[in-house]
XYZ file of C-alpha atoms in Angstrom:
106
model
C 7.984 4.869 -5.456
C 10.995 2.574 -5.923
C 14.264 3.150 -3.525
C 17.800 1.243 -2.341
C 17.816 0.399 1.371
C 20.229 3.464 2.327
C 21.658 3.546 6.047
C 21.098 7.372 7.211
C 23.833 9.598 8.047
C 24.735 9.358 11.592
C 23.106 5.816 11.512
C 24.655 2.624 12.682
C 23.194 -0.577 12.149
C 19.916 0.813 10.392
C 18.678 0.810 7.089
C 15.346 2.757 5.148
C 14.027 2.980 2.549
C 11.864 5.424 2.031
C 8.379 4.131 0.407
C 6.354 7.235 -0.090
C 6.758 11.204 -0.567
C 3.947 13.901 0.519
C 0.761 12.645 -0.457
C -1.883 14.660 1.265
C -3.769 15.108 4.806
C -3.866 11.936 6.515
C -7.228 10.710 7.682
C -6.839 7.580 9.588
C -4.735 4.267 9.679
C -4.351 0.756 9.579
C -2.757 -2.186 9.898
C -4.726 -6.060 7.604
C -3.445 -9.057 8.520
C -4.336 -10.605 4.930
C -4.915 -14.692 4.551
C -4.059 -16.562 1.083
C -7.029 -16.066 -0.755
C -8.301 -13.287 1.675
C -9.549 -9.591 0.482
C -12.287 -7.583 -0.492
C -14.606 -5.995 -1.185
C -15.978 -8.072 -3.081
C -16.954 -5.834 -5.703
C -14.796 -3.380 -6.561
C -15.807 0.489 -4.303
C -15.073 3.983 -4.264
C -14.863 6.547 -2.194
C -13.997 10.269 -1.803
C -10.559 9.733 -0.198
C -7.156 8.064 -1.571
C -5.331 4.546 -0.019
C -1.289 4.273 0.418
C -1.073 0.389 1.500
C 2.232 0.214 1.916
C 3.254 -4.044 2.533
C 5.080 -5.348 5.180
C 5.147 -8.884 4.316
C 3.831 -11.524 1.975
C 2.543 -9.713 -1.631
C -1.123 -7.708 -2.452
C -2.919 -7.592 -5.986
C -4.519 -4.202 -6.281
C -7.631 -5.003 -8.401
C -7.238 -0.888 -10.271
C -10.245 -0.388 -12.913
C -9.522 -2.899 -14.700
C -5.627 -3.499 -13.492
C -4.004 -5.737 -11.670
C -1.397 -3.725 -9.579
C 1.403 -6.171 -7.489
C 2.704 -4.602 -4.796
C 5.511 -6.567 -3.194
C 7.486 -6.656 0.366
C 8.527 -3.251 1.052
C 6.769 -1.103 -1.138
C 3.736 1.206 -1.296
C 1.164 2.169 -3.806
C -1.316 5.025 -3.935
C -4.747 4.270 -4.749
C -7.247 7.222 -6.085
C -10.656 6.024 -4.189
C -12.431 7.113 -6.935
C -11.601 4.662 -9.594
C -13.171 1.193 -8.644
C -10.944 -1.168 -6.736
C -9.720 -3.753 -3.617
C -6.889 -5.263 -2.440
C -6.374 -9.333 -2.311
C -3.571 -11.652 -0.461
C -0.910 -12.216 -3.928
C 0.926 -15.082 -1.930
C 0.930 -18.063 -0.863
C 0.851 -16.977 2.806
C -0.582 -14.505 5.069
C 0.126 -10.472 4.172
C 0.487 -8.058 5.886
C -0.520 -4.372 4.609
C -0.277 -0.943 6.223
C -3.569 1.068 4.971
C -3.579 4.864 5.270
C -6.350 6.525 4.039
C -5.520 10.249 2.376
C -7.545 13.037 1.670
C -7.482 13.699 -2.009
C -4.432 16.491 -3.598
C -5.618 16.330 -7.221
């Protein structure tokens, strides 16, 4: 989801950017610190839930069923867990990413 940073009504010195809308029921969430060259799993995997990834710092590369999707700082991407995937640091510095596991809506 692409959007610009805006100041919400009745806020001062506050900028926000919508990263995602309704995605389904949240199962869990985690923060990951991925070193340069790090990521995983080494072999692509699948599972019964989706991952909503948000990059806080750096840049991630998602290998997804033969595609490579780059998720930059302040961007999110919803990975369909049924498609073989893995996630890797795609920058020259540590990448910080939030991952939220979501029950499928589809």
